[in-house]
CSV table of C-alpha atoms in Angstrom, one decimal:
chain,number,residue,atom,x,y,z
A,95,MET,CA,6.2,13.8,-25.1
A,96,GLN,CA,2.7,14.6,-24.2
A,97,GLN,CA,1.5,15.7,-20.8
A,98,LYS,CA,-0.2,12.9,-18.9
A,99,ASN,CA,-3.9,13.4,-18.1
A,100,CYS,CA,-3.6,14.0,-14.4
A,101,ASP,CA,-7.4,13.9,-13.9
A,102,VAL,CA,-7.5,10.1,-14.1
A,103,SER,CA,-4.3,9.4,-12.1
A,104,PRO,CA,-4.5,6.5,-9.6
A,105,LEU,CA,-2.6,8.8,-7.2
A,106,LYS,CA,-5.5,11.4,-7.4
A,107,GLU,CA,-7.9,8.6,-6.3
A,108,GLN,CA,-5.5,7.8,-3.4
A,109,LEU,CA,-5.5,11.5,-2.4
A,110,LYS,CA,-9.3,11.5,-2.4
A,111,GLU,CA,-9.4,8.3,-0.3
A,112,ARG,CA,-6.9,9.5,2.3
A,113,LEU,CA,-8.4,12.9,2.6
A,114,SER,CA,-11.8,11.3,3.1
A,115,ARG,CA,-10.3,9.1,5.9
A,116,ILE,CA,-8.9,12.2,7.6
A,117,GLY,CA,-12.3,14.0,7.3
A,118,THR,CA,-14.0,11.0,8.9
A,119,ALA,CA,-11.5,11.0,11.8
A,120,ILE,CA,-12.0,14.7,12.3
A,121,HIS,CA,-15.8,14.3,12.2
A,122,HIS,CA,-15.5,11.4,14.7
A,123,SER,CA,-13.5,13.6,17.0
A,124,LEU,CA,-16.1,16.4,16.8
A,125,GLN,CA,-18.9,14.0,17.6
A,126,ASN,CA,-17.1,12.6,20.7
A,127,ILE,CA,-15.4,15.8,22.1
A,128,ASP,CA,-17.9,16.1,24.9
A,129,ASN,CA,-17.5,12.4,25.9
A,130,GLU,CA,-15.2,12.3,29.0
A,131,GLN,CA,-14.1,8.8,28.0
A,132,PHE,CA,-12.9,9.9,24.6
A,133,CYS,CA,-9.2,10.9,24.3
A,134,LEU,CA,-8.8,13.6,21.7
A,135,LEU,CA,-5.0,13.4,21.8
A,136,SER,CA,-4.8,9.9,20.4
A,137,GLN,CA,-7.0,11.1,17.5
A,138,PHE,CA,-4.5,13.9,16.8
A,139,ASP,CA,-1.8,11.3,16.3
A,140,GLU,CA,-3.9,9.4,13.8
A,141,ILE,CA,-4.9,12.5,12.0
A,142,ARG,CA,-1.3,13.8,11.9
A,143,ALA,CA,-0.1,10.4,10.4
A,144,GLY,CA,-2.9,10.7,7.8
A,145,PHE,CA,-1.7,14.1,6.8
A,146,ARG,CA,1.9,12.8,6.4
A,147,LYS,CA,0.6,10.1,4.1
A,148,VAL,CA,-1.5,12.6,2.1
A,149,GLU,CA,1.5,14.9,1.8
A,150,SER,CA,3.6,12.1,0.4
A,151,VAL,CA,1.0,11.0,-2.1
A,152,ALA,CA,0.2,14.6,-3.2
A,153,ALA,CA,3.9,15.3,-3.7
A,154,SER,CA,4.2,12.3,-5.9
A,155,PHE,CA,1.0,13.2,-7.8
A,156,TYR,CA,2.1,16.7,-8.6
A,157,LEU,CA,5.7,15.7,-9.4
A,158,GLN,CA,4.5,13.0,-11.9
A,159,CYS,CA,2.0,15.5,-13.6
A,160,TYR,CA,4.8,18.1,-13.9
A,161,LEU,CA,7.4,15.6,-15.2
A,162,SER,CA,5.2,13.9,-17.7
A,163,SER,CA,5.7,16.7,-20.2
A,164,PHE,CA,9.5,16.2,-20.2
A,165,THR,CA,10.1,12.5,-19.8
A,166,ASP,CA,8.2,9.3,-20.3
A,167,SER,CA,10.2,8.0,-17.2
A,168,TYR,CA,8.3,10.3,-14.9
A,169,LEU,CA,7.3,7.3,-12.7
A,170,ASP,CA,10.9,6.2,-12.2
A,171,LEU,CA,11.8,9.8,-11.3
A,172,SER,CA,8.9,10.1,-8.9
A,173,ILE,CA,9.7,6.8,-7.2
A,174,SER,CA,13.3,7.6,-6.9
A,175,VAL,CA,12.6,11.1,-5.4
A,176,GLN,CA,10.2,9.5,-2.9
A,177,HIS,CA,12.7,6.8,-1.9
A,178,LEU,CA,15.6,9.3,-1.6
A,179,SER,CA,13.4,11.5,0.6
A,180,GLU,CA,12.4,8.7,2.9
A,181,ARG,CA,16.1,7.8,3.4
A,182,ARG,CA,17.0,11.5,3.8
A,183,HIS,CA,19.5,11.3,0.9
A,184,GLY,CA,20.0,14.6,-0.9
A,185,ALA,CA,19.8,14.7,-4.7
A,186,LEU,CA,20.2,17.4,-7.3
A,187,ILE,CA,18.5,16.4,-10.4
A,188,VAL,CA,18.5,18.6,-13.5
A,189,ILE,CA,16.0,17.8,-16.3
A,190,GLN,CA,16.8,19.4,-19.6
A,191,ARG,CA,13.7,20.6,-21.4
A,192,LYS,CA,14.2,22.7,-24.6
A,193,ASP,CA,17.1,24.9,-23.8
A,194,ASP,CA,20.8,23.8,-24.0
A,195,LEU,CA,22.2,23.6,-20.5
A,196,ALA,CA,25.9,23.5,-21.5
A,197,ALA,CA,26.5,27.0,-20.1
A,198,TYR,CA,25.2,26.0,-16.7
A,199,ILE,CA,26.4,22.4,-16.1
A,200,HIS,CA,30.1,21.5,-16.0
A,201,SER,CA,32.5,18.6,-15.4
A,202,GLY,CA,30.1,15.7,-15.3
A,203,ILE,CA,30.9,12.0,-15.7
A,204,PRO,CA,29.2,10.6,-18.8
A,205,ILE,CA,26.6,8.0,-17.9
A,206,GLU,CA,24.4,7.7,-21.1
A,207,ALA,CA,22.1,5.1,-19.6
A,208,THR,CA,18.3,4.6,-19.6
A,209,LEU,CA,16.7,6.3,-16.6
A,210,SER,CA,15.6,3.9,-13.9
A,211,TYR,CA,14.8,4.6,-10.3
A,212,SER,CA,17.3,2.0,-9.1
A,213,LEU,CA,20.1,3.6,-11.1
A,214,LEU,CA,19.2,7.1,-9.9
A,215,GLU,CA,19.1,6.0,-6.3
A,216,SER,CA,22.4,4.2,-6.6
A,217,ILE,CA,24.0,7.3,-8.0
A,218,PHE,CA,22.9,9.3,-5.0
A,219,TYR,CA,23.8,6.7,-2.4
A,220,PRO,CA,26.1,8.4,0.2
A,221,GLY,CA,29.7,7.4,-0.4
A,222,ASN,CA,29.2,6.7,-4.1
A,223,PRO,CA,31.8,8.8,-6.0
A,224,LEU,CA,29.0,10.1,-8.3
A,225,HIS,CA,26.7,11.3,-5.5
A,226,ASP,CA,28.3,14.8,-5.1
A,227,GLY,CA,26.9,17.0,-7.8
A,228,ALA,CA,23.9,17.0,-10.1
A,229,VAL,CA,22.5,14.4,-12.4
A,230,LEU,CA,21.6,15.6,-15.9
A,231,ILE,CA,18.5,13.9,-17.4
A,232,ARG,CA,17.5,14.5,-21.0
A,233,SER,CA,14.2,12.8,-22.1
A,234,ASP,CA,14.5,9.2,-20.8
A,235,ARG,CA,18.3,9.1,-20.3
A,236,ILE,CA,20.7,9.9,-17.5
A,237,VAL,CA,23.2,11.9,-19.5
A,238,SER,CA,25.8,12.5,-16.8
A,239,ALA,CA,26.4,12.6,-13.0
A,240,ALA,CA,28.7,14.5,-10.6
A,241,ASN,CA,27.9,17.6,-12.5
A,242,VAL,CA,28.7,21.1,-11.2
A,243,VAL,CA,25.8,23.5,-11.7
A,244,ALA,CA,26.9,27.1,-12.2
A,245,GLY,CA,25.0,29.8,-10.2
A,246,ILE,CA,22.5,31.9,-12.1
A,247,ARG,CA,22.4,35.6,-11.4
A,248,ARG,CA,19.2,37.5,-12.1
A,249,GLY,CA,18.7,41.2,-12.4
A,250,GLY,CA,22.5,42.0,-12.0
A,251,ALA,CA,22.5,40.7,-8.4
């Protein structure tokens, strides 16, 4: 898998557009701050909402750029993470790169399915028997779910 060229990502263009809107709103507030009829507080709500949207787009952009080196299904992963976050559903997702993870991951239920955002979201749906534990992803496949991830000690601690 080759890393995606993040410099031409549509998400990067969305980031530029949304940041520009925030900049315009801030500039508008600065121009009208001395106007007694202007309510700066309402502008803060608009700017705050704009930053929340920028944060979401930026997280998706950087996640996709990072994941593109390890799976061609980086869009499905990114969409799934965004949906799970919006619903406040926790998810532990382990993506195997080059090293074998057998020493760190135990007792999973084999899935061996093509990765899709709908499958990943359904695994982590609260109440689903597979939702407790980690999902192991290798390339474009969900290898297993309900995995136990062993703790890693560094420096003898």
